[in-house]
mmCIF file of C-alpha atoms and ligand atoms in Angstrom:
data_model
loop_
_atom_site.group_PDB
_atom_site.id
_atom_site.type_symbol
_atom_site.label_atom_id
_atom_site.label_comp_id
_atom_site.label_asym_id
_atom_site.label_seq_id
_atom_site.Cartn_x
_atom_site.Cartn_y
_atom_site.Cartn_z
ATOM 1 C CA MET A 8 24.993 12.395 -35.510
ATOM 2 C CA PRO A 9 21.450 12.319 -37.053
ATOM 3 C CA LEU A 10 18.653 11.494 -34.534
ATOM 4 C CA GLU A 11 16.611 8.322 -34.734
ATOM 5 C CA ASN A 12 13.148 9.816 -35.235
ATOM 6 C CA SER A 13 10.545 7.157 -34.518
ATOM 7 C CA ALA A 14 8.178 7.344 -31.634
ATOM 8 C CA GLU A 15 9.974 4.851 -29.422
ATOM 9 C CA ASN A 16 13.052 7.225 -29.408
ATOM 10 C CA PHE A 17 11.024 9.901 -27.567
ATOM 11 C CA HIS A 18 10.347 9.952 -23.890
ATOM 12 C CA PRO A 19 7.435 11.922 -22.201
ATOM 13 C CA ILE A 20 8.614 14.326 -19.463
ATOM 14 C CA ASP A 21 7.115 15.892 -16.427
ATOM 15 C CA SER A 22 6.726 19.539 -17.553
ATOM 16 C CA LYS A 23 6.002 20.636 -14.045
ATOM 17 C CA ILE A 24 9.709 20.269 -13.125
ATOM 18 C CA LEU A 25 10.931 22.713 -15.801
ATOM 19 C CA ASP A 26 12.527 25.653 -14.203
ATOM 20 C CA LYS A 27 11.539 28.653 -16.310
ATOM 21 C CA ASN A 28 14.599 30.644 -15.151
ATOM 22 C CA SER A 29 17.343 28.225 -15.776
ATOM 23 C CA SER A 30 18.914 27.036 -19.023
ATOM 24 C CA LEU A 31 17.739 23.849 -20.681
ATOM 25 C CA VAL A 32 20.188 20.957 -20.807
ATOM 26 C CA PHE A 33 17.981 18.934 -23.193
ATOM 27 C CA ASP A 34 15.924 19.673 -26.260
ATOM 28 C CA ILE A 35 12.161 19.519 -25.803
ATOM 29 C CA TYR A 36 9.880 18.186 -28.402
ATOM 30 C CA CYS A 37 6.072 18.113 -28.872
ATOM 31 C CA LYS A 38 4.071 15.536 -30.727
ATOM 32 C CA VAL A 39 2.093 16.380 -33.865
ATOM 33 C CA GLN A 40 -0.320 14.116 -35.634
ATOM 34 C CA ASP A 41 0.514 13.934 -39.334
ATOM 35 C CA ASP A 42 -1.421 11.700 -41.736
ATOM 36 C CA ASP A 43 -2.066 9.116 -39.004
ATOM 37 C CA GLU A 44 1.519 9.283 -38.016
ATOM 38 C CA ASN A 45 3.048 10.852 -34.929
ATOM 39 C CA ARG A 46 5.900 13.234 -35.608
ATOM 40 C CA PHE A 47 7.975 14.909 -32.989
ATOM 41 C CA VAL A 48 9.013 18.566 -33.632
ATOM 42 C CA LEU A 49 11.479 20.659 -31.795
ATOM 43 C CA TYR A 50 9.715 22.953 -29.234
ATOM 44 C CA ALA A 51 12.609 24.431 -27.308
ATOM 45 C CA SER A 52 16.292 24.020 -27.974
ATOM 46 C CA LYS A 53 19.107 23.565 -25.471
ATOM 47 C CA LYS A 54 21.557 25.503 -27.664
ATOM 48 C CA PRO A 55 22.996 28.520 -25.809
ATOM 49 C CA ARG A 56 22.206 30.975 -28.567
ATOM 50 C CA TYR A 57 18.449 30.410 -28.097
ATOM 51 C CA ARG A 58 18.641 30.659 -24.277
ATOM 52 C CA GLU A 59 16.713 33.894 -23.936
ATOM 53 C CA LYS A 60 14.092 32.971 -26.399
ATOM 54 C CA VAL A 61 13.525 29.583 -24.731
ATOM 55 C CA ARG A 62 13.210 31.219 -21.237
ATOM 56 C CA ALA A 63 10.567 33.578 -22.616
ATOM 57 C CA LEU A 64 8.799 30.704 -24.238
ATOM 58 C CA LEU A 65 8.813 28.630 -21.044
ATOM 59 C CA ARG A 66 7.629 31.552 -19.001
ATOM 60 C CA SER A 67 4.684 32.135 -21.286
ATOM 61 C CA SER A 68 3.700 28.400 -21.606
ATOM 62 C CA ASP A 69 1.119 26.725 -19.557
ATOM 63 C CA PHE A 70 2.203 23.377 -20.712
ATOM 64 C CA THR A 71 -1.159 21.854 -21.488
ATOM 65 C CA GLU A 72 0.351 19.634 -24.240
ATOM 66 C CA GLU A 73 2.614 16.645 -23.538
ATOM 67 C CA LEU A 74 6.308 17.309 -23.919
ATOM 68 C CA PHE A 75 9.020 14.918 -24.873
ATOM 69 C CA ILE A 76 12.759 14.562 -24.933
ATOM 70 C CA HIS A 77 14.888 12.411 -27.250
ATOM 71 C CA GLU A 78 16.410 9.271 -25.714
ATOM 72 C CA GLN A 79 19.889 10.602 -26.153
ATOM 73 C CA ASP A 80 19.102 13.376 -23.616
ATOM 74 C CA LEU A 81 17.677 10.890 -20.996
ATOM 75 C CA ALA A 82 20.643 10.920 -18.651
ATOM 76 C CA ALA A 83 20.615 14.747 -18.645
ATOM 77 C CA TYR A 84 16.926 14.876 -18.093
ATOM 78 C CA PHE A 85 17.063 12.358 -15.126
ATOM 79 C CA GLU A 86 19.862 14.476 -13.629
ATOM 80 C CA TYR A 87 17.836 17.655 -14.036
ATOM 81 C CA ALA A 88 14.688 15.992 -12.702
ATOM 82 C CA THR A 89 16.552 14.630 -9.638
ATOM 83 C CA ASN A 90 17.891 18.171 -8.800
ATOM 84 C CA ALA A 91 14.374 19.572 -9.147
ATOM 85 C CA LEU A 92 13.097 16.910 -6.826
ATOM 86 C CA ARG A 93 15.895 17.441 -4.306
ATOM 87 C CA ASP A 94 14.745 21.044 -3.928
ATOM 88 C CA TYR A 95 11.147 19.803 -3.348
ATOM 89 C CA VAL A 96 12.166 17.091 -0.876
ATOM 90 C CA ILE A 97 14.322 19.481 1.225
ATOM 91 C CA ASN A 98 12.271 22.680 0.997
ATOM 92 C CA SER A 99 8.553 21.838 0.695
ATOM 93 C CA ASP A 100 6.168 21.317 3.603
ATOM 94 C CA ALA A 101 4.589 18.363 1.857
ATOM 95 C CA THR A 102 4.206 15.137 3.978
ATOM 96 C CA PRO A 103 6.836 12.385 3.839
ATOM 97 C CA GLU A 104 4.334 10.237 1.882
ATOM 98 C CA LYS A 105 3.881 12.873 -0.742
ATOM 99 C CA LYS A 106 7.586 13.354 -1.072
ATOM 100 C CA MET A 107 8.291 9.654 -1.304
ATOM 101 C CA GLU A 108 5.523 9.200 -3.885
ATOM 102 C CA LYS A 109 7.355 11.642 -6.174
ATOM 103 C CA VAL A 110 10.802 10.121 -5.526
ATOM 104 C CA TYR A 111 9.242 6.679 -6.259
ATOM 105 C CA ASP A 112 7.761 7.944 -9.584
ATOM 106 C CA LEU A 113 11.144 9.350 -10.751
ATOM 107 C CA SER A 114 12.997 6.125 -9.697
ATOM 108 C CA ARG A 115 10.328 4.115 -11.576
ATOM 109 C CA ASP A 116 10.897 6.152 -14.630
ATOM 110 C CA VAL A 117 14.672 5.674 -14.460
ATOM 111 C CA THR A 118 14.525 1.891 -13.893
ATOM 112 C CA HIS A 119 11.812 1.425 -16.392
ATOM 113 C CA GLN A 120 13.914 2.996 -19.088
ATOM 114 C CA PHE A 121 16.817 0.915 -18.111
ATOM 115 C CA PHE A 122 15.057 -2.484 -17.957
ATOM 116 C CA GLU A 123 12.349 -2.101 -20.667
ATOM 117 C CA ALA A 124 13.727 0.288 -23.275
ATOM 118 C CA ASN A 125 17.121 -1.233 -23.501
ATOM 119 C CA SER A 126 18.832 1.916 -22.436
ATOM 120 C CA SER A 127 22.483 2.005 -21.646
ATOM 121 C CA PRO A 128 23.829 1.526 -18.040
ATOM 122 C CA GLU A 129 24.940 5.265 -18.251
ATOM 123 C CA ILE A 130 21.354 6.058 -17.152
ATOM 124 C CA LEU A 131 22.186 4.397 -13.797
ATOM 125 C CA ARG A 132 24.923 6.777 -13.000
ATOM 126 C CA GLY A 133 22.282 9.027 -11.325
ATOM 127 C CA SER A 134 20.976 6.237 -9.151
ATOM 128 C CA GLY A 135 23.177 7.331 -6.172
ATOM 129 C CA GLN A 136 21.375 10.710 -6.123
ATOM 130 C CA VAL A 137 17.989 9.115 -6.334
ATOM 131 C CA VAL A 138 18.897 6.873 -3.342
ATOM 132 C CA GLU A 139 19.971 10.049 -1.489
ATOM 133 C CA LEU A 140 16.533 11.408 -2.026
ATOM 134 C CA MET A 141 14.969 8.279 -0.733
ATOM 135 C CA GLU A 142 17.092 8.527 2.452
ATOM 136 C CA LYS A 143 15.960 12.046 3.015
ATOM 137 C CA CYS A 144 12.352 10.917 2.888
ATOM 138 C CA LEU A 145 13.046 7.968 5.286
ATOM 139 C CA GLU A 146 15.439 9.540 7.629
ATOM 140 C CA ASP A 147 13.027 10.889 10.268
ATOM 141 C CA ASN A 148 11.263 7.581 10.104
ATOM 142 C CA LYS A 149 7.819 9.183 10.014
ATOM 143 C CA LEU A 150 6.850 6.993 7.035
ATOM 144 C CA GLY A 151 7.660 3.673 8.829
ATOM 145 C CA PHE A 152 7.522 0.364 7.122
ATOM 146 C CA HIS A 153 3.815 0.287 6.581
ATOM 147 C CA GLY A 154 3.620 3.827 5.170
ATOM 148 C CA LEU A 155 6.328 2.871 2.746
ATOM 149 C CA SER A 156 4.733 -0.269 1.482
ATOM 150 C CA LYS A 157 1.555 1.703 0.649
ATOM 151 C CA ILE A 158 3.493 3.717 -1.815
ATOM 152 C CA MET A 159 5.110 0.840 -3.529
ATOM 153 C CA GLU A 160 3.859 -0.731 -6.734
ATOM 154 C CA LYS A 161 2.171 -4.089 -5.990
ATOM 155 C CA ASP A 162 2.408 -5.547 -9.393
ATOM 156 C CA TYR A 163 5.737 -7.228 -10.074
ATOM 157 C CA TYR A 164 7.960 -5.753 -12.744
ATOM 158 C CA THR A 165 11.744 -6.021 -12.579
ATOM 159 C CA TYR A 166 11.876 -2.186 -12.488
ATOM 160 C CA THR A 167 9.494 -1.707 -9.603
ATOM 161 C CA HIS A 168 10.790 -4.753 -7.780
ATOM 162 C CA SER A 169 14.342 -3.101 -7.889
ATOM 163 C CA ILE A 170 13.056 0.051 -6.174
ATOM 164 C CA ASN A 171 10.926 -1.846 -3.634
ATOM 165 C CA VAL A 172 13.994 -4.042 -2.619
ATOM 166 C CA GLY A 173 16.176 -0.847 -2.338
ATOM 167 C CA LEU A 174 13.570 0.825 -0.041
ATOM 168 C CA TYR A 175 13.062 -2.156 2.080
ATOM 169 C CA CYS A 176 16.885 -2.509 2.412
ATOM 170 C CA MET A 177 17.156 1.151 3.553
ATOM 171 C CA SER A 178 14.241 0.951 5.911
ATOM 172 C CA PHE A 179 15.689 -2.116 7.503
ATOM 173 C CA ALA A 180 19.115 -0.603 7.727
ATOM 174 C CA LEU A 181 17.662 2.492 9.529
ATOM 175 C CA LYS A 182 15.692 0.221 11.832
ATOM 176 C CA ILE A 183 18.734 -1.731 12.968
ATOM 177 C CA GLY A 184 20.763 1.564 13.430
ATOM 178 C CA MET A 185 23.265 1.382 10.589
ATOM 179 C CA PRO A 186 25.323 4.480 9.987
ATOM 180 C CA ALA A 187 24.209 6.730 7.160
ATOM 181 C CA ASP A 188 26.960 5.823 4.669
ATOM 182 C CA GLU A 189 26.052 2.112 5.009
ATOM 183 C CA VAL A 190 22.277 2.848 4.615
ATOM 184 C CA HIS A 191 23.178 4.478 1.373
ATOM 185 C CA GLU A 192 25.396 1.647 0.051
ATOM 186 C CA LEU A 193 22.844 -0.950 1.017
ATOM 187 C CA GLY A 194 19.906 0.989 -0.566
ATOM 188 C CA LEU A 195 21.972 1.358 -3.777
ATOM 189 C CA GLY A 196 22.845 -2.312 -3.799
ATOM 190 C CA GLY A 197 19.224 -3.203 -3.268
ATOM 191 C CA MET A 198 18.053 -0.980 -6.022
ATOM 192 C CA LEU A 199 20.652 -2.380 -8.434
ATOM 193 C CA HIS A 200 20.583 -5.996 -7.375
ATOM 194 C CA ASP A 201 18.899 -7.397 -10.507
ATOM 195 C CA VAL A 202 20.720 -5.077 -12.867
ATOM 196 C CA GLY A 203 22.071 -8.150 -14.664
ATOM 197 C CA LYS A 204 18.534 -9.062 -15.796
ATOM 198 C CA SER A 205 18.818 -6.279 -18.251
ATOM 199 C CA THR A 206 21.144 -8.553 -20.302
ATOM 200 C CA LEU A 207 18.439 -11.386 -20.530
ATOM 201 C CA PRO A 208 16.025 -11.590 -23.395
ATOM 202 C CA GLN A 209 12.594 -10.034 -22.527
ATOM 203 C CA GLY A 210 10.932 -13.326 -23.278
ATOM 204 C CA ILE A 211 12.661 -14.998 -20.363
ATOM 205 C CA ILE A 212 12.238 -12.150 -17.869
ATOM 206 C CA ASN A 213 8.467 -11.954 -18.556
ATOM 207 C CA LYS A 214 7.812 -15.587 -19.101
ATOM 208 C CA ILE A 215 4.562 -16.808 -17.668
ATOM 209 C CA GLY A 216 4.916 -20.208 -15.977
ATOM 210 C CA SER A 217 7.987 -22.209 -15.108
ATOM 211 C CA LEU A 218 11.424 -21.819 -16.959
ATOM 212 C CA THR A 219 13.057 -24.669 -18.754
ATOM 213 C CA GLU A 220 16.367 -25.913 -17.256
ATOM 214 C CA GLU A 221 18.231 -24.096 -19.894
ATOM 215 C CA GLU A 222 16.355 -20.787 -19.357
ATOM 216 C CA PHE A 223 16.944 -21.033 -15.587
ATOM 217 C CA GLU A 224 20.731 -21.502 -16.223
ATOM 218 C CA MET A 225 20.658 -18.224 -18.168
ATOM 219 C CA VAL A 226 18.663 -16.487 -15.396
ATOM 220 C CA LYS A 227 21.178 -17.582 -12.940
ATOM 221 C CA GLN A 228 23.809 -15.702 -14.718
ATOM 222 C CA HIS A 229 22.301 -12.349 -13.800
ATOM 223 C CA THR A 230 24.355 -12.138 -10.674
ATOM 224 C CA ASP A 231 27.586 -12.442 -12.532
ATOM 225 C CA LYS A 232 26.444 -10.149 -15.337
ATOM 226 C CA GLY A 233 25.168 -7.549 -12.978
ATOM 227 C CA GLU A 234 28.591 -7.431 -11.325
ATOM 228 C CA ALA A 235 30.124 -6.851 -14.676
ATOM 229 C CA VAL A 236 27.686 -4.105 -15.481
ATOM 230 C CA LEU A 237 28.503 -2.229 -12.300
ATOM 231 C CA ARG A 238 32.280 -2.732 -12.640
ATOM 232 C CA GLY A 239 32.018 -1.467 -16.147
ATOM 233 C CA LEU A 240 30.482 1.824 -14.860
ATOM 234 C CA GLY A 241 33.351 2.238 -12.468
ATOM 235 C CA CYS A 242 31.436 4.259 -9.899
ATOM 236 C CA TYR A 243 30.256 1.711 -7.379
ATOM 237 C CA GLY A 244 32.005 0.430 -4.305
ATOM 238 C CA GLU A 245 32.745 -3.190 -3.498
ATOM 239 C CA LYS A 246 29.965 -3.546 -0.996
ATOM 240 C CA VAL A 247 27.365 -2.513 -3.670
ATOM 241 C CA ILE A 248 28.849 -4.891 -6.174
ATOM 242 C CA GLN A 249 28.737 -7.788 -3.560
ATOM 243 C CA VAL A 250 25.012 -7.266 -3.093
ATOM 244 C CA VAL A 251 24.459 -7.742 -6.922
ATOM 245 C CA GLY A 252 26.853 -10.715 -7.027
ATOM 246 C CA GLN A 253 25.722 -12.570 -3.884
ATOM 247 C CA HIS A 254 21.970 -11.900 -3.407
ATOM 248 C CA HIS A 255 21.062 -15.408 -4.566
ATOM 249 C CA GLU A 256 23.457 -17.090 -2.184
ATOM 250 C CA LYS A 257 21.685 -19.139 0.452
ATOM 251 C CA TYR A 258 22.755 -19.268 4.091
ATOM 252 C CA ASN A 259 23.025 -23.120 3.907
ATOM 253 C CA GLY A 260 25.292 -22.868 0.902
ATOM 254 C CA GLU A 261 22.843 -24.130 -1.734
ATOM 255 C CA GLY A 262 22.478 -20.775 -3.610
ATOM 256 C CA TYR A 263 24.283 -19.257 -6.577
ATOM 257 C CA HIS A 264 26.641 -18.213 -8.059
ATOM 258 C CA GLN A 265 29.540 -19.030 -5.674
ATOM 259 C CA GLY A 266 27.795 -21.382 -3.260
ATOM 260 C CA LEU A 267 28.971 -19.293 -0.280
ATOM 261 C CA VAL A 268 27.855 -20.506 3.161
ATOM 262 C CA GLY A 269 26.668 -18.601 6.350
ATOM 263 C CA ASP A 270 28.556 -15.420 7.238
ATOM 264 C CA ASP A 271 30.893 -15.805 4.243
ATOM 265 C CA ILE A 272 28.042 -14.234 2.332
ATOM 266 C CA ALA A 273 28.475 -10.419 2.630
ATOM 267 C CA LEU A 274 26.179 -8.853 5.302
ATOM 268 C CA PHE A 275 24.409 -6.542 2.727
ATOM 269 C CA ALA A 276 23.692 -9.458 0.382
ATOM 270 C CA ARG A 277 22.088 -11.460 3.256
ATOM 271 C CA ILE A 278 19.878 -8.396 3.911
ATOM 272 C CA CYS A 279 19.071 -8.013 0.262
ATOM 273 C CA LYS A 280 18.177 -11.789 0.067
ATOM 274 C CA LEU A 281 15.440 -11.247 2.710
ATOM 275 C CA THR A 282 13.958 -8.073 1.096
ATOM 276 C CA ASP A 283 14.163 -9.688 -2.380
ATOM 277 C CA VAL A 284 12.166 -12.762 -1.463
ATOM 278 C CA TYR A 285 9.738 -10.658 0.611
ATOM 279 C CA ASP A 286 8.952 -8.339 -2.298
ATOM 280 C CA ALA A 287 8.553 -11.254 -4.715
ATOM 281 C CA LEU A 288 6.039 -12.926 -2.389
ATOM 282 C CA THR A 289 4.060 -9.826 -1.629
ATOM 283 C CA THR A 290 3.688 -8.559 -5.254
ATOM 284 C CA ARG A 291 1.261 -9.871 -7.960
ATOM 285 C CA ARG A 292 2.191 -11.497 -11.222
ATOM 286 C CA SER A 293 -0.143 -12.453 -13.993
ATOM 287 C CA TYR A 294 0.113 -16.130 -12.813
ATOM 288 C CA LYS A 295 0.150 -15.633 -9.099
ATOM 289 C CA LYS A 296 -1.624 -13.559 -6.407
ATOM 290 C CA SER A 297 0.310 -11.430 -3.941
ATOM 291 C CA LEU A 298 0.656 -12.754 -0.393
ATOM 292 C CA LYS A 299 -0.187 -10.768 2.715
ATOM 293 C CA PRO A 300 2.793 -9.596 4.785
ATOM 294 C CA LEU A 301 2.127 -12.186 7.449
ATOM 295 C CA GLU A 302 1.666 -15.020 4.897
ATOM 296 C CA ALA A 303 4.864 -14.116 3.292
ATOM 297 C CA LEU A 304 6.770 -13.974 6.589
ATOM 298 C CA THR A 305 5.328 -17.265 7.710
ATOM 299 C CA ILE A 306 6.533 -18.992 4.510
ATOM 300 C CA MET A 307 9.934 -17.391 4.784
ATOM 301 C CA LYS A 308 10.324 -18.591 8.366
ATOM 302 C CA SER A 309 8.808 -22.100 8.103
ATOM 303 C CA GLN A 310 9.610 -23.210 4.509
ATOM 304 C CA MET A 311 12.701 -21.108 3.519
ATOM 305 C CA GLY A 312 14.352 -20.480 6.860
ATOM 306 C CA HIS A 313 17.572 -22.391 5.752
ATOM 307 C CA GLU A 314 18.026 -19.702 3.026
ATOM 308 C CA PHE A 315 18.322 -16.780 5.384
ATOM 309 C CA ASP A 316 20.682 -15.533 8.164
ATOM 310 C CA PRO A 317 18.395 -16.541 11.163
ATOM 311 C CA LYS A 318 19.293 -13.458 13.228
ATOM 312 C CA LEU A 319 18.550 -11.125 10.310
ATOM 313 C CA LEU A 320 15.330 -13.041 9.516
ATOM 314 C CA ASN A 321 14.127 -12.593 13.085
ATOM 315 C CA ALA A 322 14.979 -8.899 13.031
ATOM 316 C CA PHE A 323 13.211 -8.514 9.718
ATOM 317 C CA ILE A 324 9.990 -10.186 11.098
ATOM 318 C CA ARG A 325 10.096 -7.918 14.129
ATOM 319 C CA MET A 326 10.445 -4.867 11.829
ATOM 320 C CA MET A 327 7.324 -5.926 9.885
ATOM 321 C CA GLY A 328 5.294 -6.230 13.045
ATOM 322 C CA PRO A 329 2.464 -3.794 13.970
ATOM 323 C CA GLN A 330 5.020 -1.434 15.497
ATOM 324 C CA GLY A 331 7.317 -1.552 12.553
HETATM 325 FE FE1 FE2 B 26 18.035 -11.678 -8.578
HETATM 326 FE FE1 FE2 B 27 15.239 -9.630 -7.171
#
């Protein structure tokens, strides 16, 4: 199949992760300027017959120029990058902050591609491994809630919001002593909770100001559509899918899309609802400032209390306290 060869089909990569001793699983390109036009030319091929030549090339290169891959190799690149990062997270003596910063950067790259570049859901298949790395960085709890929030992007984009919600969910789950497999599922659900927004027109997702009634009805479908996206991939458990489908349910029954009430809403979705609102309130948008943690928690308790499971809300507020 011929490659689409315009600039938007190429994706910059982090050349520092290239292992000069292993085989490439994606083609690498570099950018050349040609009559005011950028062209991407093959720099190193993944074809087995060039393996030795490519290794020699990578060993001799200092990678001062920016390198790219074609979007068709994105899923392979993300898998490769995740493996390289796993080695760093497990074996390096870097601080938990440094490790989490790198994991955050990779996650941002994956979700950015998915939400903003119209990539296929196949890219999300690696999200389980990314969540595993996040757990590794969080597990000894040295980062704490406040250390974690320093690393997070404070401008609201759907792709960074998704990661923040996943991390807050995992941090909360660890704090209340959930078993490891549930921490993982909840983190995954949090990271994927707004996946259905990828099916909405960009104009609606990024609209400044209030939505029309019709637009709001479209946005409300992101819970249903998100469930469909995950079911289509066939690799997520029911608990993860419930987070996506039920994270806009309100404890008093006035949410969407099923109007579930109280504990009929899945536990993971009730937790995601808290972290979702908290991240939305504490991040900036072009039309609103971010709230300080205490301001956000005060609003959640005093004006929105009916939306949340009261026990979970109290536990969440305790977690955000100075000892959190
Ligand atoms: Fe949502
Ligand atoms: Fe959200």
